Structure formats: structure tokens, C-alpha cells
PDB file of C-alpha atoms in Angstrom:
ATOM      1  CA  MET Q  83      35.696 -88.610 -27.371  1.00 57.00           C
ATOM      2  CA  ALA Q  84      32.776 -89.276 -24.999  1.00 62.00           C
ATOM      3  CA  LYS Q  85      32.749 -92.480 -22.963  1.00 84.00           C
ATOM      4  CA  THR Q  86      28.941 -92.607 -22.910  1.00 86.00           C
ATOM      5  CA  THR Q  87      26.015 -91.514 -25.026  1.00 89.00           C
ATOM      6  CA  ASN Q  88      22.395 -90.801 -24.203  1.00 91.00           C
ATOM      7  CA  ILE Q  89      19.383 -92.803 -25.291  1.00 91.00           C
ATOM      8  CA  TYR Q  90      15.790 -91.606 -24.925  1.00 92.00           C
ATOM      9  CA  VAL Q  91      12.950 -94.097 -24.671  1.00 91.00           C
ATOM     10  CA  ARG Q  92       9.196 -93.657 -24.281  1.00 93.00           C
ATOM     11  CA  LEU Q  93       7.732 -96.083 -21.743  1.00 91.00           C
ATOM     12  CA  GLU Q  94       4.464 -96.649 -20.000  1.00 91.00           C
ATOM     13  CA  PRO Q  95       4.823 -95.014 -16.559  1.00 86.00           C
ATOM     14  CA  GLY Q  96       3.649 -98.135 -14.716  1.00 91.00           C
ATOM     15  CA  LEU Q  97       6.103-100.350 -16.581  1.00 93.00           C
ATOM     16  CA  LYS Q  98       8.982 -98.005 -15.785  1.00 92.00           C
ATOM     17  CA  GLU Q  99       8.081 -97.890 -12.088  1.00 93.00           C
ATOM     18  CA  GLU Q 100       7.713-101.684 -11.808  1.00 93.00           C
ATOM     19  CA  ALA Q 101      11.012-102.294 -13.598  1.00 94.00           C
ATOM     20  CA  GLU Q 102      12.813 -99.699 -11.466  1.00 94.00           C
ATOM     21  CA  ALA Q 103      11.510-101.325  -8.281  1.00 94.00           C
ATOM     22  CA  ILE Q 104      12.695-104.781  -9.340  1.00 94.00           C
ATOM     23  CA  LEU Q 105      16.061-103.508 -10.538  1.00 95.00           C
ATOM     24  CA  ALA Q 106      16.505-101.559  -7.275  1.00 95.00           C
ATOM     25  CA  GLN Q 107      16.042-104.803  -5.337  1.00 94.00           C
ATOM     26  CA  LEU Q 108      18.797-106.294  -7.498  1.00 94.00           C
ATOM     27  CA  GLY Q 109      20.992-103.241  -6.963  1.00 95.00           C
ATOM     28  CA  ILE Q 110      21.087-102.457 -10.690  1.00 95.00           C
ATOM     29  CA  PRO Q 111      20.383 -98.942 -11.965  1.00 95.00           C
ATOM     30  CA  VAL Q 112      18.103 -98.766 -15.016  1.00 94.00           C
ATOM     31  CA  SER Q 113      20.951 -97.379 -17.135  1.00 93.00           C
ATOM     32  CA  ASN Q 114      23.098-100.424 -16.268  1.00 95.00           C
ATOM     33  CA  ALA Q 115      20.228-102.783 -17.113  1.00 95.00           C
ATOM     34  CA  VAL Q 116      19.802-101.122 -20.513  1.00 95.00           C
ATOM     35  CA  ASN Q 117      23.560-101.372 -21.074  1.00 94.00           C
ATOM     36  CA  ILE Q 118      23.486-105.094 -20.178  1.00 95.00           C
ATOM     37  CA  PHE Q 119      20.569-105.638 -22.563  1.00 95.00           C
ATOM     38  CA  LEU Q 120      22.309-103.862 -25.443  1.00 95.00           C
ATOM     39  CA  LYS Q 121      25.561-105.760 -24.837  1.00 95.00           C
ATOM     40  CA  GLN Q 122      23.586-109.000 -25.027  1.00 96.00           C
ATOM     41  CA  VAL Q 123      21.961-107.863 -28.285  1.00 95.00           C
ATOM     42  CA  VAL Q 124      25.446-107.362 -29.739  1.00 96.00           C
ATOM     43  CA  MET Q 125      26.792-110.654 -28.361  1.00 95.00           C
ATOM     44  CA  GLN Q 126      23.760-112.666 -29.492  1.00 93.00           C
ATOM     45  CA  ARG Q 127      23.470-110.746 -32.753  1.00 94.00           C
ATOM     46  CA  GLY Q 128      19.769-110.325 -32.034  1.00 94.00           C
ATOM     47  CA  LEU Q 129      17.392-110.181 -29.124  1.00 92.00           C
ATOM     48  CA  PRO Q 130      18.711-112.194 -26.173  1.00 92.00           C
ATOM     49  CA  PHE Q 131      15.352-113.927 -25.683  1.00 89.00           C
ATOM     50  CA  ASP Q 132      12.624-115.498 -27.806  1.00 86.00           C
ATOM     51  CA  VAL Q 133      10.000-113.134 -29.163  1.00 84.00           C
ATOM     52  CA  LYS Q 134       6.953-115.101 -30.184  1.00 82.00           C
ATOM     53  CA  LEU Q 135       3.239-115.301 -29.741  1.00 78.00           C
ATOM     54  CA  PRO Q 136       1.962-117.596 -27.004  1.00 72.00           C
ATOM     55  CA  GLU Q 137       0.888-121.008 -28.233  1.00 75.00           C
ATOM     56  CA  ALA Q 138      -2.574-120.723 -26.771  1.00 72.00           C
ATOM     57  CA  LYS Q 139      -4.705-118.049 -25.220  1.00 73.00           C
ATOM     58  CA  LEU Q 140      -4.836-118.550 -21.462  1.00 74.00           C
ATOM     59  CA  LEU Q 141      -8.325-118.739 -20.058  1.00 78.00           C
ATOM     60  CA  SER Q 142      -9.403-116.771 -17.020  1.00 84.00           C
ATOM     61  CA  ILE Q 143     -12.780-117.319 -15.459  1.00 88.00           C
ATOM     62  CA  ALA Q 144     -12.671-113.697 -14.265  1.00 87.00           C
ATOM     63  CA  ASN Q 145     -12.805-112.460 -17.873  1.00 85.00           C
ATOM     64  CA  MET Q 146     -15.460-114.863 -19.144  1.00 88.00           C
ATOM     65  CA  SER Q 147     -19.150-114.323 -19.642  1.00 91.00           C
ATOM     66  CA  LYS Q 148     -21.555-116.976 -18.405  1.00 92.00           C
ATOM     67  CA  GLU Q 149     -21.959-118.228 -21.991  1.00 93.00           C
ATOM     68  CA  GLU Q 150     -18.196-118.473 -22.549  1.00 91.00           C
ATOM     69  CA  LEU Q 151     -17.736-120.367 -19.273  1.00 92.00           C
ATOM     70  CA  ASN Q 152     -20.518-122.792 -20.168  1.00 94.00           C
ATOM     71  CA  ALA Q 153     -18.957-123.366 -23.614  1.00 93.00           C
ATOM     72  CA  GLU Q 154     -15.584-124.189 -22.023  1.00 91.00           C
ATOM     73  CA  ILE Q 155     -17.215-126.569 -19.544  1.00 93.00           C
ATOM     74  CA  GLU Q 156     -19.034-128.288 -22.412  1.00 94.00           C
ATOM     75  CA  LYS Q 157     -15.727-128.682 -24.328  1.00 92.00           C
ATOM     76  CA  GLY Q 158     -14.170-130.282 -21.265  1.00 91.00           C
ATOM     77  CA  TYR Q 159     -17.097-132.613 -20.798  1.00 93.00           C
ATOM     78  CA  ALA Q 160     -16.976-133.633 -24.489  1.00 94.00           C
ATOM     79  CA  ASP Q 161     -13.247-134.415 -24.122  1.00 92.00           C
ATOM     80  CA  PHE Q 162     -14.023-136.521 -21.045  1.00 91.00           C
ATOM     81  CA  ILE Q 163     -16.752-138.467 -22.861  1.00 93.00           C
ATOM     82  CA  GLN Q 164     -14.368-139.101 -25.802  1.00 94.00           C
ATOM     83  CA  GLY Q 165     -11.668-140.357 -23.450  1.00 92.00           C
ATOM     84  CA  ASN Q 166      -9.309-137.407 -24.001  1.00 89.00           C
ATOM     85  CA  VAL Q 167      -8.064-137.456 -20.420  1.00 90.00           C
ATOM     86  CA  ARG Q 168      -4.722-137.595 -18.577  1.00 91.00           C
ATOM     87  CA  PRO Q 169      -3.919-138.528 -14.997  1.00 91.00           C
ATOM     88  CA  ALA Q 170      -3.639-135.498 -12.694  1.00 92.00           C
ATOM     89  CA  LEU Q 171      -0.127-136.494 -11.588  1.00 93.00           C
ATOM     90  CA  GLU Q 172       1.031-136.415 -15.214  1.00 92.00           C
ATOM     91  CA  VAL Q 173      -0.555-132.997 -15.799  1.00 91.00           C
ATOM     92  CA  PHE Q 174       1.029-131.507 -12.658  1.00 91.00           C
ATOM     93  CA  ALA Q 175       4.411-133.002 -13.599  1.00 92.00           C
ATOM     94  CA  ASP Q 176       4.179-131.256 -16.980  1.00 90.00           C
ATOM     95  CA  ILE Q 177       3.242-127.965 -15.298  1.00 89.00           C
ATOM     96  CA  ARG Q 178       6.235-128.223 -12.948  1.00 89.00           C
ATOM     97  CA  LYS Q 179       8.568-129.016 -15.848  1.00 89.00           C
ATOM     98  CA  ASN Q 180       7.239-126.306 -18.175  1.00 85.00           C
ATOM     99  CA  TYR Q 181       7.184-123.563 -15.562  1.00 83.00           C
ATOM    100  CA  GLY Q 182      10.207-124.589 -13.505  1.00 81.00           C
ATOM    101  CA  ILE Q 183       8.293-125.041 -10.259  1.00 84.00           C
TER     102      ILE Q 183
END
């Protein structure tokens, strides 16, 4: 009886290379990482992490047209006029908490 079996996976080349580079820094071969993942699937009886859609689409000024940027600025200004504001220290505290920084 074989102690191992093969698994074949199609991946984007860039994704594979990036993952291999990170795993190499950790000293973990890709095959070991896959084995760890699958063991966690069995132990957790499902995926070992949340799979869900992001709550909100992140905005990037680099990907916006002039019209889209102006619309976002107008939304922010309308919020300000209506008093929908928070102190900067409170906002940064939430960012640190939510992103672990």
C-alpha cells in the first residue's frame, strides 16, 4: 500500500510562483503546505478559513475616472454637511483593530 498519492492542480503561473517564494522563506515545500491545508480541512470538517465576499468594494483613486472621483468627493461632502463624521483618532483606532496593525 502506497504511503502517498499524487494530486494534480491547475494554477495561475504567477500565483504558483508567489506562493512558492513565500513558502520557501518559511522552509515549507509546496507539497507539505498542501498536506497541511488538507489536514486542516479534515480537522475543521470544512475550509479552515472564512470564504465570503468582502463587505464593501474598496475604492482606489488609481482606478477611478474623473467623474467617479468627483462623485465620491461629493458623497463625502454631503456626509460632512449632514454631520456624519467621526474623530480621526477613532477611525485610526478601528483600522488598527480591524487590520491588526
